[in-house]
Amino acid sequence: MKTTPVLNRRQWIGTMGAALAGVALAPGSVLRGATAVAAPKGPERAGAAEPVQLLYNENTMGPSPRALEAMSREVARVHRYPFDKTPELIAQIARKEGVSPDHIVLGAGSGEVLEAFGVCLGRSGGEVIRAVPGYTQMTGAFDRVGGRTVEVPLNDRLEHDLDAMAAKIGPETKAIYVCNPNNPTGTIVAPARLRAFAVEAAKHATVFIDEAYLECSDDFSANTMVGLVREGHNVVVTRTFSKIYGLAGQRIGYGIMPPELAKSIRKFTTGSPNLLGVVAAQASLDDTGYVEPMRRRIKAERDALCALLKEHGRRYAEPQANFVFCHTGMPIEVFQERMLREGVAVARAFAPMLDWCRINVATPEEMAVTHAALRKVLG
């Protein structure tokens, strides 16, 4: 299959602006005659008046050109529901993951699947086990409807302490949540170790493995746990199109899980992702030449950021995502303020590590601004 090269951010904005303009002026288009809107001068652009935004682990290098083309073709149909396209995307995802479509739960980002899972299981109480610091969307939903989260600190390498998590499993445990790579630390669990843990833990409760960032890692195939779902274990794996595919604004993600569990979880989702997100996701999966070059670009910027931190004697967690979690040597609020003065907005605090910061990688232009800011702030 012929593939399309990855665009840089400037090309991405220009292409999308031209594509949308073409739709707006096309004969018979519902947008015909509308006032043309210039491509936005986003705060992400180096040298802009507003700061470089490194807050949410977005992939500012942009999505596949095929995704942009697919969205531009569908803009004039946004008055339609995506009911005809959604089953096609589910079938496409199922083929990619090697499961039948009834294993797939589609959501508005993988976050909707996390929320639905938390609400579904938490309504009857019980406990969910998670690492700290870690991602809280699923466990937060679980707590809100009557469940209780059991928190387990990361180990000295800022990785999941699987032995300590296993020791917390008891009769009230409904689920064990493992974000791999972990957010905010970016660390990954050795695959053989995680597999052994998940197989055993799944005998007692559902093991939920959040792989939102795994496609940014050095070896996705060796580390994904989707094979456990195929083998019939009580395991859930979630993925998103928000990270490596660069479609955060389109809100498309999914979970792979046993069919009976999927049937229960679907009751707590909207069941209707947005049309442009669906076609963008389809096109992204079709572009088989997109992911690997993007992974290399992310790794190059990640490695350069780690080298700068090492040069300044700063400790950082071993990263396998599109961000680096580093020790700043000062309260996070002070670091945020100093970085903002230099034109870079960085992420929030992650308790209890209140002098560490998560910095996501971005375009080379944005990272040049970020490196300059770090050199000044870190001294």
Short mmCIF file of C-alpha atoms in Angstrom, two decimals:
data_model
loop_
_atom_site.label_atom_id
_atom_site.label_comp_id
_atom_site.label_asym_id
_atom_site.label_seq_id
_atom_site.Cartn_x
_atom_site.Cartn_y
_atom_site.Cartn_z
CA MET A 1 0.00 0.00 0.00
CA LYS A 2 1.32 3.41 -0.93
CA THR A 3 1.97 5.61 2.08
CA THR A 4 2.20 9.35 2.54
CA PRO A 5 5.13 11.06 4.27
CA VAL A 6 4.55 12.68 7.64
CA LEU A 7 3.94 16.44 7.50
CA ASN A 8 5.61 18.93 9.76
CA ARG A 9 3.35 21.27 11.74
CA ARG A 10 3.55 24.19 9.31
CA GLN A 11 2.66 21.92 6.38
CA TRP A 12 -0.11 20.36 8.46
CA ILE A 13 -1.79 23.70 9.23
CA GLY A 14 -1.38 24.87 5.65
CA THR A 15 -2.76 21.64 4.20
CA MET A 16 -5.77 21.60 6.49
CA GLY A 17 -6.51 25.27 5.88
CA ALA A 18 -6.34 24.79 2.12
CA ALA A 19 -8.44 21.64 2.29
CA LEU A 20 -11.17 23.31 4.32
CA ALA A 21 -11.10 26.34 2.05
CA GLY A 22 -11.56 24.03 -0.92
CA VAL A 23 -14.60 22.47 0.67
CA ALA A 24 -16.01 25.89 1.54
CA LEU A 25 -15.79 27.10 -2.06
CA ALA A 26 -16.86 23.88 -3.76
CA PRO A 27 -20.02 24.13 -5.88
CA GLY A 28 -23.04 23.02 -3.91
CA SER A 29 -21.16 22.96 -0.62
CA VAL A 30 -23.08 23.95 2.51
CA LEU A 31 -20.09 26.16 3.34
CA ARG A 32 -20.18 28.04 0.04
CA GLY A 33 -20.04 31.77 0.53
CA ALA A 34 -18.81 31.53 4.10
CA THR A 35 -16.09 33.92 5.22
CA ALA A 36 -12.67 32.32 4.86
CA VAL A 37 -10.87 31.75 8.14
CA ALA A 38 -7.08 31.98 8.23
CA ALA A 39 -5.04 29.20 9.83
CA PRO A 40 -4.80 30.04 13.52
CA LYS A 41 -1.59 31.39 14.99
CA GLY A 42 -1.52 28.79 17.72
CA PRO A 43 0.43 29.24 20.94
CA GLU A 44 2.41 26.14 20.03
CA ARG A 45 4.46 27.96 17.37
CA ALA A 46 7.93 28.90 18.48
CA GLY A 47 8.34 32.65 18.74
CA ALA A 48 4.61 33.32 19.15
CA ALA A 49 3.39 35.84 21.71
CA GLU A 50 1.71 33.06 23.65
CA PRO A 51 3.77 30.26 25.22
CA VAL A 52 4.67 26.90 23.75
CA GLN A 53 2.06 24.54 25.18
CA LEU A 54 3.54 21.38 26.71
CA LEU A 55 0.63 20.70 29.05
CA TYR A 56 -1.31 17.69 27.80
CA ASN A 57 1.07 15.30 26.01
CA GLU A 58 -0.36 16.27 22.63
CA ASN A 59 1.46 15.26 19.46
CA THR A 60 2.06 18.68 17.93
CA MET A 61 3.89 17.10 14.99
CA GLY A 62 0.45 16.51 13.56
CA PRO A 63 -1.64 13.63 12.21
CA SER A 64 -1.27 11.60 9.05
CA PRO A 65 -1.90 13.58 5.85
CA ARG A 66 -4.43 10.88 4.99
CA ALA A 67 -6.37 11.72 8.15
CA LEU A 68 -6.44 15.40 7.16
CA GLU A 69 -7.63 14.51 3.67
CA ALA A 70 -10.34 12.22 5.06
CA MET A 71 -11.64 14.93 7.37
CA SER A 72 -11.67 17.53 4.60
CA ARG A 73 -13.76 15.20 2.41
CA GLU A 74 -16.32 14.72 5.18
CA VAL A 75 -16.66 18.33 6.40
CA ALA A 76 -19.72 18.93 4.24
CA ARG A 77 -21.40 15.89 5.83
CA VAL A 78 -21.06 16.91 9.47
CA HIS A 79 -24.84 17.30 9.66
CA ARG A 80 -24.98 13.49 9.45
CA TYR A 81 -24.47 11.02 12.28
CA PRO A 82 -21.52 8.64 11.78
CA PHE A 83 -23.68 5.52 12.12
CA ASP A 84 -22.56 4.09 8.78
CA LYS A 85 -18.87 4.76 9.44
CA THR A 86 -18.61 3.60 13.05
CA PRO A 87 -19.06 -0.15 12.40
CA GLU A 88 -16.43 0.10 9.67
CA LEU A 89 -13.94 1.60 12.11
CA ILE A 90 -14.72 -1.02 14.75
CA ALA A 91 -14.15 -3.79 12.20
CA GLN A 92 -10.89 -2.15 11.11
CA ILE A 93 -9.67 -1.91 14.72
CA ALA A 94 -10.67 -5.52 15.37
CA ARG A 95 -8.60 -6.70 12.40
CA LYS A 96 -5.62 -4.68 13.61
CA GLU A 97 -5.87 -6.15 17.12
CA GLY A 98 -6.59 -9.71 16.00
CA VAL A 99 -9.97 -10.01 17.73
CA SER A 100 -13.62 -10.10 16.70
CA PRO A 101 -15.56 -6.80 16.66
CA ASP A 102 -17.51 -7.72 19.80
CA HIS A 103 -14.26 -7.27 21.76
CA ILE A 104 -14.08 -3.56 20.83
CA VAL A 105 -15.61 -0.65 22.74
CA LEU A 106 -15.27 2.67 20.92
CA GLY A 107 -15.15 5.93 22.85
CA ALA A 108 -14.59 9.66 22.67
CA GLY A 109 -10.91 9.12 23.34
CA SER A 110 -9.85 6.16 25.45
CA GLY A 111 -10.90 8.39 28.36
CA GLU A 112 -14.56 7.62 27.72
CA VAL A 113 -13.80 3.90 27.94
CA LEU A 114 -11.91 4.47 31.21
CA GLU A 115 -14.83 6.47 32.62
CA ALA A 116 -17.40 3.90 31.50
CA PHE A 117 -15.40 1.06 33.02
CA GLY A 118 -15.02 2.92 36.32
CA VAL A 119 -18.73 3.72 36.56
CA CYS A 120 -19.80 0.23 35.51
CA LEU A 121 -17.67 -1.53 38.11
CA GLY A 122 -17.78 1.08 40.86
CA ARG A 123 -21.57 1.23 41.25
CA SER A 124 -21.55 -1.86 43.45
CA GLY A 125 -18.65 -0.65 45.58
CA GLY A 126 -15.40 -2.53 46.03
CA GLU A 127 -11.82 -1.49 45.39
CA VAL A 128 -9.56 -0.67 42.48
CA ILE A 129 -5.77 -0.73 42.83
CA ARG A 130 -3.58 1.84 41.10
CA ALA A 131 -0.05 3.26 41.22
CA VAL A 132 0.82 6.70 42.62
CA PRO A 133 1.63 8.98 40.93
CA GLY A 134 -0.46 7.74 38.04
CA TYR A 135 -3.38 8.49 35.78
CA THR A 136 -6.68 8.83 37.63
CA GLN A 137 -9.52 9.04 35.10
CA MET A 138 -10.78 5.49 35.54
CA THR A 139 -10.19 5.32 39.28
CA GLY A 140 -11.75 8.75 39.75
CA ALA A 141 -14.94 7.55 38.07
CA PHE A 142 -14.86 4.39 40.18
CA ASP A 143 -14.63 6.46 43.37
CA ARG A 144 -17.39 8.89 42.37
CA VAL A 145 -20.02 6.16 42.16
CA GLY A 146 -19.18 4.43 45.42
CA GLY A 147 -15.94 2.51 44.95
CA ARG A 148 -12.63 3.05 46.72
CA THR A 149 -9.14 3.40 45.28
CA VAL A 150 -6.20 1.62 46.90
CA GLU A 151 -2.99 3.49 46.10
CA VAL A 152 0.42 1.84 45.76
CA PRO A 153 3.59 3.98 45.46
CA LEU A 154 5.89 3.50 42.48
CA ASN A 155 9.23 1.80 43.07
CA ASP A 156 12.58 3.60 43.22
CA ARG A 157 12.83 3.58 39.41
CA LEU A 158 9.39 5.25 39.23
CA GLU A 159 7.88 2.10 37.73
CA HIS A 160 4.82 0.15 38.83
CA ASP A 161 5.63 -1.97 41.89
CA LEU A 162 3.78 -5.07 40.77
CA ASP A 163 4.66 -7.11 43.86
CA ALA A 164 3.22 -4.42 46.12
CA MET A 165 0.12 -4.17 43.93
CA ALA A 166 -0.37 -7.93 44.02
CA ALA A 167 -0.15 -7.86 47.81
CA LYS A 168 -3.13 -5.47 47.89
CA ILE A 169 -5.46 -7.79 45.98
CA GLY A 170 -8.25 -8.99 48.23
CA PRO A 171 -11.91 -10.03 48.25
CA GLU A 172 -13.07 -6.43 47.60
CA THR A 173 -10.80 -5.90 44.58
CA LYS A 174 -12.75 -5.24 41.39
CA ALA A 175 -9.87 -4.12 39.16
CA ILE A 176 -6.15 -3.46 39.01
CA TYR A 177 -5.17 -0.50 36.84
CA VAL A 178 -1.76 -0.38 35.13
CA CYS A 179 -0.94 2.57 32.88
CA ASN A 180 1.88 1.32 30.66
CA PRO A 181 3.82 3.51 29.93
CA ASN A 182 2.85 5.21 33.14
CA ASN A 183 1.50 8.75 33.12
CA PRO A 184 3.19 10.94 34.40
CA THR A 185 6.50 9.06 34.74
CA GLY A 186 6.66 7.52 31.25
CA THR A 187 8.18 4.30 32.59
CA ILE A 188 7.29 0.89 31.24
CA VAL A 189 7.00 -2.51 32.90
CA ALA A 190 9.12 -5.35 31.48
CA PRO A 191 6.69 -7.34 29.28
CA ALA A 192 7.41 -10.78 30.74
CA ARG A 193 6.94 -9.40 34.23
CA LEU A 194 3.70 -7.62 33.35
CA ARG A 195 2.31 -10.64 31.54
CA ALA A 196 2.96 -12.95 34.49
CA PHE A 197 1.41 -10.42 36.87
CA ALA A 198 -1.66 -9.88 34.70
CA VAL A 199 -2.35 -13.58 34.15
CA GLU A 200 -2.29 -14.26 37.89
CA ALA A 201 -4.12 -11.08 38.97
CA ALA A 202 -6.84 -11.62 36.36
CA LYS A 203 -7.91 -14.74 38.27
CA HIS A 204 -9.09 -12.42 41.05
CA ALA A 205 -10.16 -9.19 39.32
CA THR A 206 -10.14 -7.41 35.97
CA VAL A 207 -6.68 -6.18 34.98
CA PHE A 208 -6.98 -2.88 33.13
CA ILE A 209 -3.89 -2.00 31.07
CA ASP A 210 -3.92 1.52 29.66
CA GLU A 211 -1.67 1.60 26.58
CA ALA A 212 -2.41 5.18 25.52
CA TYR A 213 1.30 5.94 25.09
CA LEU A 214 2.65 2.52 24.18
CA GLU A 215 2.84 3.24 20.46
CA CYS A 216 5.38 5.95 21.31
CA SER A 217 7.67 3.39 22.97
CA ASP A 218 10.76 1.81 21.45
CA ASP A 219 9.14 -1.61 20.97
CA PHE A 220 5.36 -1.60 20.83
CA SER A 221 4.96 -5.18 19.61
CA ALA A 222 7.03 -6.66 22.43
CA ASN A 223 5.21 -4.70 25.13
CA THR A 224 1.53 -4.73 24.24
CA MET A 225 -0.65 -6.99 26.36
CA VAL A 226 -3.48 -7.34 23.85
CA GLY A 227 -2.49 -10.99 23.40
CA LEU A 228 -3.89 -11.65 26.88
CA VAL A 229 -7.32 -10.53 25.68
CA ARG A 230 -7.05 -12.82 22.66
CA GLU A 231 -6.21 -15.70 25.01
CA GLY A 232 -9.39 -15.09 26.98
CA HIS A 233 -7.98 -13.62 30.19
CA ASN A 234 -9.97 -11.11 32.24
CA VAL A 235 -7.90 -8.24 30.85
CA VAL A 236 -8.80 -4.90 29.28
CA VAL A 237 -6.38 -2.98 27.02
CA THR A 238 -7.13 0.58 25.93
CA ARG A 239 -5.62 2.68 23.14
CA THR A 240 -6.17 6.17 21.78
CA PHE A 241 -5.78 8.08 18.53
CA SER A 242 -4.88 11.18 20.58
CA LYS A 243 -1.18 10.50 21.03
CA ILE A 244 0.96 8.99 18.29
CA TYR A 245 -1.78 9.56 15.69
CA GLY A 246 -2.05 13.26 16.60
CA LEU A 247 -5.85 13.36 16.78
CA ALA A 248 -6.44 14.61 20.33
CA GLY A 249 -9.02 17.15 19.19
CA GLN A 250 -11.10 14.51 17.43
CA ARG A 251 -11.62 12.36 20.55
CA ILE A 252 -11.34 8.77 19.34
CA GLY A 253 -10.11 5.83 21.41
CA TYR A 254 -11.07 2.27 22.17
CA GLY A 255 -10.86 -0.66 24.52
CA ILE A 256 -10.19 -4.32 23.74
CA MET A 257 -11.78 -6.67 26.26
CA PRO A 258 -13.76 -9.91 26.69
CA PRO A 259 -17.07 -9.66 24.77
CA GLU A 260 -19.31 -10.04 27.83
CA LEU A 261 -17.50 -7.24 29.63
CA ALA A 262 -17.62 -5.12 26.48
CA LYS A 263 -21.39 -5.54 26.36
CA SER A 264 -21.66 -4.16 29.90
CA ILE A 265 -19.25 -1.27 29.34
CA ARG A 266 -21.01 -0.09 26.15
CA LYS A 267 -24.10 0.71 28.22
CA PHE A 268 -22.13 3.54 29.83
CA THR A 269 -20.76 5.13 26.65
CA THR A 270 -22.47 7.51 24.25
CA GLY A 271 -22.03 4.98 21.45
CA SER A 272 -21.62 7.78 18.92
CA PRO A 273 -18.15 9.25 18.28
CA ASN A 274 -17.92 12.28 16.01
CA LEU A 275 -17.90 11.82 12.25
CA LEU A 276 -14.60 13.58 11.50
CA GLY A 277 -12.86 11.65 14.25
CA VAL A 278 -14.12 8.33 12.89
CA VAL A 279 -12.95 8.95 9.32
CA ALA A 280 -9.64 10.38 10.56
CA ALA A 281 -9.05 7.25 12.62
CA GLN A 282 -9.86 5.03 9.65
CA ALA A 283 -7.44 6.91 7.43
CA SER A 284 -4.75 6.84 10.13
CA LEU A 285 -4.94 3.06 10.34
CA ASP A 286 -4.82 2.83 6.55
CA ASP A 287 -1.60 4.85 6.45
CA THR A 288 0.72 2.01 7.43
CA GLY A 289 3.78 4.17 6.79
CA TYR A 290 2.86 6.83 9.34
CA VAL A 291 3.48 5.34 12.79
CA GLU A 292 7.11 4.22 12.57
CA PRO A 293 8.53 7.54 11.28
CA MET A 294 6.48 9.37 13.90
CA ARG A 295 7.80 7.08 16.61
CA ARG A 296 11.36 7.86 15.49
CA ARG A 297 10.69 11.60 15.55
CA ILE A 298 9.26 11.40 19.05
CA LYS A 299 12.22 9.33 20.22
CA ALA A 300 14.71 11.81 18.74
CA GLU A 301 13.15 14.73 20.61
CA ARG A 302 12.81 12.65 23.78
CA ASP A 303 16.46 11.62 23.67
CA ALA A 304 17.56 15.22 23.11
CA LEU A 305 15.52 16.36 26.11
CA CYS A 306 17.03 13.63 28.28
CA ALA A 307 20.53 14.64 27.17
CA LEU A 308 19.87 18.24 28.23
CA LEU A 309 18.57 17.10 31.63
CA LYS A 310 21.60 14.88 32.11
CA GLU A 311 23.87 17.78 31.18
CA HIS A 312 22.28 19.77 34.01
CA GLY A 313 22.52 16.91 36.48
CA ARG A 314 18.77 16.39 36.73
CA ARG A 315 17.28 13.01 37.50
CA TYR A 316 14.54 11.78 35.19
CA ALA A 317 12.43 8.65 34.88
CA GLU A 318 13.41 6.34 32.01
CA PRO A 319 10.93 7.51 29.35
CA GLN A 320 9.01 5.38 26.89
CA ALA A 321 6.23 7.82 26.00
CA ASN A 322 6.08 11.22 24.31
CA PHE A 323 7.13 13.02 27.50
CA VAL A 324 9.85 13.04 30.16
CA PHE A 325 9.26 13.26 33.92
CA CYS A 326 12.13 15.09 35.57
CA HIS A 327 13.29 16.44 38.91
CA THR A 328 13.34 20.24 38.78
CA GLY A 329 15.06 20.97 42.09
CA MET A 330 12.35 23.46 43.07
CA PRO A 331 8.62 23.47 43.91
CA ILE A 332 6.58 22.78 40.80
CA GLU A 333 4.79 26.14 41.07
CA VAL A 334 8.13 27.97 40.96
CA PHE A 335 9.30 25.89 37.99
CA GLN A 336 6.04 26.50 36.13
CA GLU A 337 6.28 30.25 36.67
CA ARG A 338 9.92 30.45 35.58
CA MET A 339 9.31 28.36 32.47
CA LEU A 340 6.28 30.45 31.58
CA ARG A 341 8.40 33.61 31.76
CA GLU A 342 10.64 31.98 29.15
CA GLY A 343 7.70 31.17 26.88
CA VAL A 344 6.89 27.56 27.81
CA ALA A 345 3.80 26.26 29.64
CA VAL A 346 4.47 22.93 31.38
CA ALA A 347 2.22 20.40 33.12
CA ARG A 348 0.57 20.50 36.52
CA ALA A 349 1.85 18.97 39.73
CA PHE A 350 1.60 15.22 40.31
CA ALA A 351 1.38 14.48 44.01
CA PRO A 352 3.31 13.41 45.97
CA MET A 353 6.25 14.34 43.68
CA LEU A 354 5.79 18.08 43.94
CA ASP A 355 9.24 19.10 42.69
CA TRP A 356 9.07 17.00 39.52
CA CYS A 357 7.58 18.02 36.17
CA ARG A 358 6.23 16.20 33.14
CA ILE A 359 7.45 17.80 29.91
CA ASN A 360 6.06 16.46 26.66
CA VAL A 361 8.08 16.54 23.46
CA ALA A 362 6.91 18.57 20.49
CA THR A 363 8.10 19.88 17.13
CA PRO A 364 11.79 20.76 16.72
CA GLU A 365 10.87 24.47 16.69
CA GLU A 366 8.93 24.15 19.93
CA MET A 367 11.65 22.06 21.52
CA ALA A 368 14.28 24.66 20.63
CA VAL A 369 12.31 27.18 22.69
CA THR A 370 11.88 24.59 25.45
CA HIS A 371 15.58 23.73 25.57
CA ALA A 372 16.53 27.41 25.78
CA ALA A 373 14.04 27.89 28.62
CA LEU A 374 15.32 24.85 30.51
CA ARG A 375 18.94 25.95 30.21
CA LYS A 376 18.03 29.29 31.75
CA VAL A 377 15.71 27.95 34.48
CA LEU A 378 17.86 24.98 35.49
CA GLY A 379 21.05 27.01 35.36
#
